[in-house]
PDB file of C-alpha atoms in Angstrom:
ATOM      1  CA  UNK A 166     -78.965  68.380 -58.686  1.00 74.00           C
ATOM      2  CA  UNK A 167     -78.760  64.626 -58.483  1.00 84.00           C
ATOM      3  CA  UNK A 168     -79.202  62.601 -61.629  1.00 91.00           C
ATOM      4  CA  UNK A 169     -78.880  59.053 -62.905  1.00 95.00           C
ATOM      5  CA  UNK A 170     -78.858  58.412 -66.662  1.00 96.00           C
ATOM      6  CA  UNK A 171     -79.217  55.107 -68.428  1.00 97.00           C
ATOM      7  CA  UNK A 172     -80.529  54.172 -71.875  1.00 98.00           C
ATOM      8  CA  UNK A 173     -84.279  53.651 -72.091  1.00 97.00           C
ATOM      9  CA  UNK A 174     -84.171  50.484 -74.166  1.00 98.00           C
ATOM     10  CA  UNK A 175     -81.653  48.086 -75.691  1.00 98.00           C
ATOM     11  CA  UNK A 176     -81.989  45.059 -77.930  1.00 98.00           C
ATOM     12  CA  UNK A 177     -79.606  42.103 -78.064  1.00 98.00           C
ATOM     13  CA  UNK A 178     -79.469  38.592 -79.456  1.00 97.00           C
ATOM     14  CA  UNK A 179     -79.657  35.379 -77.463  1.00 98.00           C
ATOM     15  CA  UNK A 180     -76.147  34.102 -76.720  1.00 98.00           C
ATOM     16  CA  UNK A 181     -74.518  37.489 -77.245  1.00 98.00           C
ATOM     17  CA  UNK A 182     -73.037  40.039 -74.815  1.00 98.00           C
ATOM     18  CA  UNK A 183     -74.638  43.354 -73.874  1.00 98.00           C
ATOM     19  CA  UNK A 184     -73.351  46.304 -71.852  1.00 98.00           C
ATOM     20  CA  UNK A 185     -75.788  48.625 -70.083  1.00 98.00           C
ATOM     21  CA  UNK A 186     -74.287  51.958 -69.094  1.00 98.00           C
ATOM     22  CA  UNK A 187     -75.182  54.198 -66.179  1.00 98.00           C
ATOM     23  CA  UNK A 188     -73.829  57.684 -65.479  1.00 98.00           C
ATOM     24  CA  UNK A 189     -74.536  59.553 -62.292  1.00 97.00           C
ATOM     25  CA  UNK A 190     -74.169  62.907 -60.585  1.00 95.00           C
ATOM     26  CA  UNK A 191     -74.896  62.763 -56.879  1.00 92.00           C
ATOM     27  CA  UNK A 192     -73.965  64.629 -53.719  1.00 89.00           C
ATOM     28  CA  UNK A 193     -71.986  61.968 -51.892  1.00 90.00           C
ATOM     29  CA  UNK A 194     -71.378  58.395 -52.889  1.00 94.00           C
ATOM     30  CA  UNK A 195     -71.816  55.257 -50.814  1.00 95.00           C
ATOM     31  CA  UNK A 196     -72.036  52.690 -53.554  1.00 96.00           C
ATOM     32  CA  UNK A 197     -73.855  51.806 -56.756  1.00 97.00           C
ATOM     33  CA  UNK A 198     -76.415  49.041 -57.133  1.00 97.00           C
ATOM     34  CA  UNK A 199     -77.854  47.179 -60.096  1.00 98.00           C
ATOM     35  CA  UNK A 200     -81.272  45.555 -59.834  1.00 98.00           C
ATOM     36  CA  UNK A 201     -83.180  43.412 -62.303  1.00 98.00           C
ATOM     37  CA  UNK A 202     -86.926  43.824 -62.709  1.00 98.00           C
ATOM     38  CA  UNK A 203     -89.020  41.495 -64.843  1.00 97.00           C
ATOM     39  CA  UNK A 204     -92.264  42.961 -66.156  1.00 95.00           C
ATOM     40  CA  UNK A 205     -94.926  43.052 -63.477  1.00 94.00           C
ATOM     41  CA  UNK A 206     -92.541  41.913 -60.759  1.00 96.00           C
ATOM     42  CA  UNK A 207     -90.458  43.427 -57.986  1.00 96.00           C
ATOM     43  CA  UNK A 208     -86.845  44.541 -58.460  1.00 97.00           C
ATOM     44  CA  UNK A 209     -84.256  42.005 -57.319  1.00 97.00           C
ATOM     45  CA  UNK A 210     -80.633  42.711 -56.409  1.00 97.00           C
ATOM     46  CA  UNK A 211     -77.897  41.920 -58.923  1.00 97.00           C
ATOM     47  CA  UNK A 212     -74.707  43.673 -57.853  1.00 96.00           C
ATOM     48  CA  UNK A 213     -73.082  46.313 -55.674  1.00 96.00           C
ATOM     49  CA  UNK A 214     -69.924  48.341 -56.363  1.00 97.00           C
ATOM     50  CA  UNK A 215     -68.352  50.769 -53.923  1.00 96.00           C
ATOM     51  CA  UNK A 216     -64.731  50.678 -55.136  1.00 96.00           C
ATOM     52  CA  UNK A 217     -63.460  51.211 -58.678  1.00 97.00           C
ATOM     53  CA  UNK A 218     -63.155  48.130 -60.796  1.00 97.00           C
ATOM     54  CA  UNK A 219     -64.994  45.084 -62.001  1.00 97.00           C
ATOM     55  CA  UNK A 220     -67.141  42.764 -59.900  1.00 95.00           C
ATOM     56  CA  UNK A 221     -67.938  39.454 -61.552  1.00 95.00           C
ATOM     57  CA  UNK A 222     -70.796  37.191 -60.600  1.00 92.00           C
ATOM     58  CA  UNK A 223     -71.426  34.369 -63.026  1.00 95.00           C
ATOM     59  CA  UNK A 224     -72.742  35.671 -66.345  1.00 97.00           C
ATOM     60  CA  UNK A 225     -73.148  39.171 -64.893  1.00 97.00           C
ATOM     61  CA  UNK A 226     -70.370  41.690 -64.206  1.00 97.00           C
ATOM     62  CA  UNK A 227     -70.549  45.263 -62.989  1.00 98.00           C
ATOM     63  CA  UNK A 228     -67.923  47.967 -63.368  1.00 98.00           C
ATOM     64  CA  UNK A 229     -67.483  51.248 -61.523  1.00 98.00           C
ATOM     65  CA  UNK A 230     -65.399  54.372 -62.103  1.00 98.00           C
ATOM     66  CA  UNK A 231     -66.053  56.878 -59.326  1.00 97.00           C
ATOM     67  CA  UNK A 232     -63.940  59.614 -60.923  1.00 96.00           C
ATOM     68  CA  UNK A 233     -66.026  59.437 -64.103  1.00 96.00           C
ATOM     69  CA  UNK A 234     -69.382  58.894 -62.363  1.00 97.00           C
ATOM     70  CA  UNK A 235     -69.857  55.844 -64.539  1.00 97.00           C
ATOM     71  CA  UNK A 236     -70.872  52.236 -64.213  1.00 98.00           C
ATOM     72  CA  UNK A 237     -71.862  49.459 -66.554  1.00 98.00           C
ATOM     73  CA  UNK A 238     -73.560  46.113 -66.225  1.00 98.00           C
ATOM     74  CA  UNK A 239     -72.238  43.425 -68.563  1.00 98.00           C
ATOM     75  CA  UNK A 240     -74.400  40.427 -69.354  1.00 98.00           C
ATOM     76  CA  UNK A 241     -72.773  37.501 -71.140  1.00 98.00           C
ATOM     77  CA  UNK A 242     -74.264  34.465 -72.897  1.00 98.00           C
ATOM     78  CA  UNK A 243     -77.641  36.151 -73.006  1.00 98.00           C
ATOM     79  CA  UNK A 244     -80.689  34.013 -72.363  1.00 98.00           C
ATOM     80  CA  UNK A 245     -84.316  34.789 -73.133  1.00 97.00           C
ATOM     81  CA  UNK A 246     -84.993  34.995 -69.383  1.00 97.00           C
ATOM     82  CA  UNK A 247     -82.638  38.007 -69.222  1.00 98.00           C
ATOM     83  CA  UNK A 248     -85.334  40.074 -70.924  1.00 98.00           C
ATOM     84  CA  UNK A 249     -86.133  42.562 -68.164  1.00 98.00           C
ATOM     85  CA  UNK A 250     -85.507  46.100 -67.022  1.00 98.00           C
ATOM     86  CA  UNK A 251     -82.189  46.831 -65.362  1.00 98.00           C
ATOM     87  CA  UNK A 252     -82.193  49.554 -62.726  1.00 98.00           C
ATOM     88  CA  UNK A 253     -79.116  51.530 -61.683  1.00 97.00           C
ATOM     89  CA  UNK A 254     -79.234  53.143 -58.225  1.00 96.00           C
ATOM     90  CA  UNK A 255     -76.702  55.203 -56.285  1.00 96.00           C
ATOM     91  CA  UNK A 256     -76.511  55.437 -52.511  1.00 94.00           C
ATOM     92  CA  UNK A 257     -75.886  59.125 -51.883  1.00 90.00           C
ATOM     93  CA  UNK A 258     -74.568  61.167 -48.980  1.00 85.00           C
ATOM     94  CA  UNK A 259     -77.449  60.277 -46.631  1.00 83.00           C
ATOM     95  CA  UNK A 260     -77.522  56.650 -47.853  1.00 85.00           C
ATOM     96  CA  UNK A 261     -80.855  57.162 -49.581  1.00 86.00           C
ATOM     97  CA  UNK A 262     -80.984  55.512 -52.982  1.00 91.00           C
ATOM     98  CA  UNK A 263     -81.343  57.598 -56.130  1.00 93.00           C
ATOM     99  CA  UNK A 264     -82.753  55.502 -58.956  1.00 95.00           C
ATOM    100  CA  UNK A 265     -82.361  55.677 -62.694  1.00 96.00           C
ATOM    101  CA  UNK A 266     -85.459  55.162 -64.845  1.00 96.00           C
ATOM    102  CA  UNK A 267     -84.225  51.727 -65.896  1.00 97.00           C
ATOM    103  CA  UNK A 268     -83.104  50.138 -69.154  1.00 98.00           C
ATOM    104  CA  UNK A 269     -85.508  47.744 -70.808  1.00 97.00           C
ATOM    105  CA  UNK A 270     -83.502  44.917 -72.374  1.00 98.00           C
ATOM    106  CA  UNK A 271     -85.146  42.978 -75.181  1.00 98.00           C
ATOM    107  CA  UNK A 272     -83.565  39.656 -76.122  1.00 98.00           C
ATOM    108  CA  UNK A 273     -84.243  38.300 -79.600  1.00 96.00           C
ATOM    109  CA  UNK A 274     -83.701  34.676 -80.602  1.00 94.00           C
TER     110      UNK A 274
ATOM    111  CA  UNK B  60     -90.049  31.844 -47.225  1.00 62.00           C
ATOM    112  CA  UNK B  61     -88.703  35.013 -45.627  1.00 69.00           C
ATOM    113  CA  UNK B  62     -89.600  38.220 -47.333  1.00 94.00           C
ATOM    114  CA  UNK B  63     -92.046  41.067 -47.656  1.00 97.00           C
ATOM    115  CA  UNK B  64     -95.784  40.746 -48.058  1.00 97.00           C
ATOM    116  CA  UNK B  65     -97.822  43.563 -49.582  1.00 98.00           C
ATOM    117  CA  UNK B  66    -101.590  43.859 -49.748  1.00 97.00           C
ATOM    118  CA  UNK B  67    -103.673  44.396 -51.722  1.00 97.00           C
ATOM    119  CA  UNK B  68    -102.107  43.264 -54.987  1.00 97.00           C
ATOM    120  CA  UNK B  69    -104.272  45.679 -56.897  1.00 97.00           C
ATOM    121  CA  UNK B  70    -107.058  48.106 -56.116  1.00 97.00           C
ATOM    122  CA  UNK B  71    -109.316  50.532 -57.921  1.00 97.00           C
ATOM    123  CA  UNK B  72    -110.235  53.503 -55.767  1.00 96.00           C
ATOM    124  CA  UNK B  73    -112.571  56.429 -56.239  1.00 97.00           C
ATOM    125  CA  UNK B  74    -110.977  59.855 -55.925  1.00 98.00           C
ATOM    126  CA  UNK B  75    -111.432  61.304 -52.460  1.00 97.00           C
ATOM    127  CA  UNK B  76    -111.515  57.927 -50.728  1.00 97.00           C
ATOM    128  CA  UNK B  77    -108.873  56.799 -48.270  1.00 97.00           C
ATOM    129  CA  UNK B  78    -106.755  53.691 -48.654  1.00 97.00           C
ATOM    130  CA  UNK B  79    -104.095  51.882 -46.654  1.00 98.00           C
ATOM    131  CA  UNK B  80    -101.512  49.731 -48.362  1.00 98.00           C
ATOM    132  CA  UNK B  81    -100.141  47.102 -46.029  1.00 98.00           C
ATOM    133  CA  UNK B  82     -96.549  45.921 -45.815  1.00 98.00           C
ATOM    134  CA  UNK B  83     -95.142  43.243 -43.510  1.00 98.00           C
ATOM    135  CA  UNK B  84     -91.633  41.806 -43.405  1.00 97.00           C
ATOM    136  CA  UNK B  85     -90.293  38.844 -41.460  1.00 96.00           C
ATOM    137  CA  UNK B  86     -86.565  39.420 -41.871  1.00 95.00           C
ATOM    138  CA  UNK B  87     -86.184  41.641 -38.774  1.00 95.00           C
ATOM    139  CA  UNK B  88     -84.872  44.418 -41.002  1.00 96.00           C
ATOM    140  CA  UNK B  89     -84.574  47.797 -39.319  1.00 96.00           C
ATOM    141  CA  UNK B  90     -85.107  49.994 -42.377  1.00 96.00           C
ATOM    142  CA  UNK B  91     -88.267  50.050 -44.464  1.00 97.00           C
ATOM    143  CA  UNK B  92     -89.271  52.109 -47.485  1.00 97.00           C
ATOM    144  CA  UNK B  93     -92.237  52.951 -49.667  1.00 98.00           C
ATOM    145  CA  UNK B  94     -91.601  53.705 -53.339  1.00 98.00           C
ATOM    146  CA  UNK B  95     -93.860  54.490 -56.244  1.00 98.00           C
ATOM    147  CA  UNK B  96     -92.965  53.440 -59.765  1.00 97.00           C
ATOM    148  CA  UNK B  97     -94.367  55.232 -62.790  1.00 96.00           C
ATOM    149  CA  UNK B  98     -93.666  54.552 -66.452  1.00 90.00           C
ATOM    150  CA  UNK B  99     -90.532  56.345 -67.640  1.00 87.00           C
ATOM    151  CA  UNK B 100     -89.495  57.391 -64.157  1.00 89.00           C
ATOM    152  CA  UNK B 101     -87.187  55.808 -61.642  1.00 87.00           C
ATOM    153  CA  UNK B 102     -88.428  54.520 -58.330  1.00 94.00           C
ATOM    154  CA  UNK B 103     -89.340  57.515 -56.175  1.00 96.00           C
ATOM    155  CA  UNK B 104     -89.162  57.373 -52.408  1.00 96.00           C
ATOM    156  CA  UNK B 105     -92.362  58.370 -50.627  1.00 98.00           C
ATOM    157  CA  UNK B 106     -91.526  57.730 -46.961  1.00 98.00           C
ATOM    158  CA  UNK B 107     -89.000  55.699 -45.058  1.00 96.00           C
ATOM    159  CA  UNK B 108     -88.333  54.394 -41.571  1.00 97.00           C
ATOM    160  CA  UNK B 109     -84.819  53.739 -40.286  1.00 95.00           C
ATOM    161  CA  UNK B 110     -86.065  51.876 -37.227  1.00 95.00           C
ATOM    162  CA  UNK B 111     -89.288  51.103 -35.404  1.00 96.00           C
ATOM    163  CA  UNK B 112     -90.862  54.259 -33.991  1.00 96.00           C
ATOM    164  CA  UNK B 113     -89.274  56.653 -36.486  1.00 96.00           C
ATOM    165  CA  UNK B 114     -90.318  57.797 -39.965  1.00 97.00           C
ATOM    166  CA  UNK B 115     -89.041  60.290 -42.516  1.00 96.00           C
ATOM    167  CA  UNK B 116     -90.167  61.985 -45.704  1.00 96.00           C
ATOM    168  CA  UNK B 117     -88.782  60.983 -49.050  1.00 95.00           C
ATOM    169  CA  UNK B 118     -88.835  62.687 -52.419  1.00 93.00           C
ATOM    170  CA  UNK B 119     -92.635  62.644 -52.957  1.00 97.00           C
ATOM    171  CA  UNK B 120     -94.374  62.518 -49.535  1.00 98.00           C
ATOM    172  CA  UNK B 121     -97.369  64.809 -50.173  1.00 97.00           C
ATOM    173  CA  UNK B 122    -100.720  63.051 -49.848  1.00 97.00           C
ATOM    174  CA  UNK B 123     -99.217  60.037 -48.059  1.00 98.00           C
ATOM    175  CA  UNK B 124     -98.591  59.110 -44.446  1.00 98.00           C
ATOM    176  CA  UNK B 125     -96.875  56.181 -42.746  1.00 98.00           C
ATOM    177  CA  UNK B 126     -96.425  54.697 -39.310  1.00 97.00           C
ATOM    178  CA  UNK B 127     -93.914  52.234 -37.851  1.00 98.00           C
ATOM    179  CA  UNK B 128     -95.355  50.882 -34.632  1.00 97.00           C
ATOM    180  CA  UNK B 129     -93.155  47.768 -34.719  1.00 97.00           C
ATOM    181  CA  UNK B 130     -90.286  46.275 -36.711  1.00 97.00           C
ATOM    182  CA  UNK B 131     -92.400  44.173 -39.046  1.00 97.00           C
ATOM    183  CA  UNK B 132     -95.173  46.482 -40.278  1.00 98.00           C
ATOM    184  CA  UNK B 133     -95.019  49.658 -42.335  1.00 98.00           C
ATOM    185  CA  UNK B 134     -98.434  50.687 -43.701  1.00 98.00           C
ATOM    186  CA  UNK B 135     -98.859  53.508 -46.223  1.00 98.00           C
ATOM    187  CA  UNK B 136    -102.053  55.572 -46.067  1.00 98.00           C
ATOM    188  CA  UNK B 137    -103.587  57.805 -48.721  1.00 98.00           C
ATOM    189  CA  UNK B 138    -105.964  60.067 -46.808  1.00 95.00           C
ATOM    190  CA  UNK B 139    -107.858  61.394 -49.828  1.00 97.00           C
ATOM    191  CA  UNK B 140    -106.781  59.762 -53.077  1.00 97.00           C
ATOM    192  CA  UNK B 141    -106.274  61.756 -56.285  1.00 98.00           C
ATOM    193  CA  UNK B 142    -105.803  60.428 -59.839  1.00 97.00           C
ATOM    194  CA  UNK B 143    -102.099  61.408 -59.833  1.00 97.00           C
ATOM    195  CA  UNK B 144    -101.577  58.770 -57.157  1.00 98.00           C
ATOM    196  CA  UNK B 145    -102.338  56.065 -59.701  1.00 98.00           C
ATOM    197  CA  UNK B 146     -99.129  54.037 -59.662  1.00 98.00           C
ATOM    198  CA  UNK B 147     -97.448  50.816 -58.633  1.00 98.00           C
ATOM    199  CA  UNK B 148     -96.316  50.964 -55.031  1.00 98.00           C
ATOM    200  CA  UNK B 149     -93.415  48.920 -53.730  1.00 98.00           C
ATOM    201  CA  UNK B 150     -92.519  48.352 -50.118  1.00 98.00           C
ATOM    202  CA  UNK B 151     -88.880  47.469 -49.446  1.00 97.00           C
ATOM    203  CA  UNK B 152     -86.689  46.694 -46.464  1.00 97.00           C
ATOM    204  CA  UNK B 153     -82.977  46.717 -45.666  1.00 95.00           C
ATOM    205  CA  UNK B 154     -80.901  45.444 -42.756  1.00 92.00           C
ATOM    206  CA  UNK B 155     -80.303  49.021 -41.632  1.00 88.00           C
ATOM    207  CA  UNK B 156     -80.298  52.540 -43.032  1.00 84.00           C
ATOM    208  CA  UNK B 157     -76.839  52.220 -44.606  1.00 85.00           C
ATOM    209  CA  UNK B 158     -75.964  51.216 -48.156  1.00 80.00           C
ATOM    210  CA  UNK B 159     -77.655  47.844 -47.955  1.00 87.00           C
ATOM    211  CA  UNK B 160     -79.304  45.524 -50.407  1.00 94.00           C
ATOM    212  CA  UNK B 161     -83.046  46.080 -50.436  1.00 96.00           C
ATOM    213  CA  UNK B 162     -85.650  43.343 -50.550  1.00 97.00           C
ATOM    214  CA  UNK B 163     -88.853  44.371 -52.305  1.00 98.00           C
ATOM    215  CA  UNK B 164     -92.422  43.267 -51.933  1.00 98.00           C
ATOM    216  CA  UNK B 165     -94.372  42.173 -55.011  1.00 97.00           C
ATOM    217  CA  UNK B 166     -96.018  45.582 -55.370  1.00 97.00           C
ATOM    218  CA  UNK B 167     -99.507  47.038 -55.121  1.00 98.00           C
ATOM    219  CA  UNK B 168    -101.084  48.426 -58.267  1.00 97.00           C
ATOM    220  CA  UNK B 169    -103.408  51.312 -57.391  1.00 98.00           C
ATOM    221  CA  UNK B 170    -105.752  53.027 -59.816  1.00 98.00           C
ATOM    222  CA  UNK B 171    -107.530  56.190 -58.674  1.00 98.00           C
ATOM    223  CA  UNK B 172    -110.510  57.205 -60.802  1.00 96.00           C
TER     224      UNK B 172
END
């Protein structure tokens, strides 16, 4: 079957660095997405990886290893506004997205 | 501001009643999607449309129907609501049916009693 796993919840301190992991098993692979979702709001796009390696975008970076079925989202210099859920999604063989349940990130001062 | 508009924002519905959730986008995106989001579960695809005039079933289509008469509108209908359809519903769109970034509407919170 197809499966996306990510931790349910993580806690980090303001100003620190946090890494949110995502492992996947899918039939076909056309890229991996990370979305951010604040409580009560819609998901918004953060990053997209289709080749192995690190993509950096400001304070956020995303890494992909296709051979290991593994990705992580790295958030640096954490701010209180980064408190949100982070959703990992894989575009499978038919390009439909398979979504993880999301990781709720709690930032403490 | 370009984007997706969903209506209503929230609704309480008696079991057995019908309901249509509306979704309109102004980005001229070809692909549109309806997802439901439940606590502890990932977004689950209900129905999708790769282009105007075509629709397809997603992971959890039972009890729902959609239509895509034009590019902009993609309504979701519950013919006879049941309590298990209590959820937050998100409409989303993408440039096409490939691996594209999705833009989401603000969501519709539906409670079926």
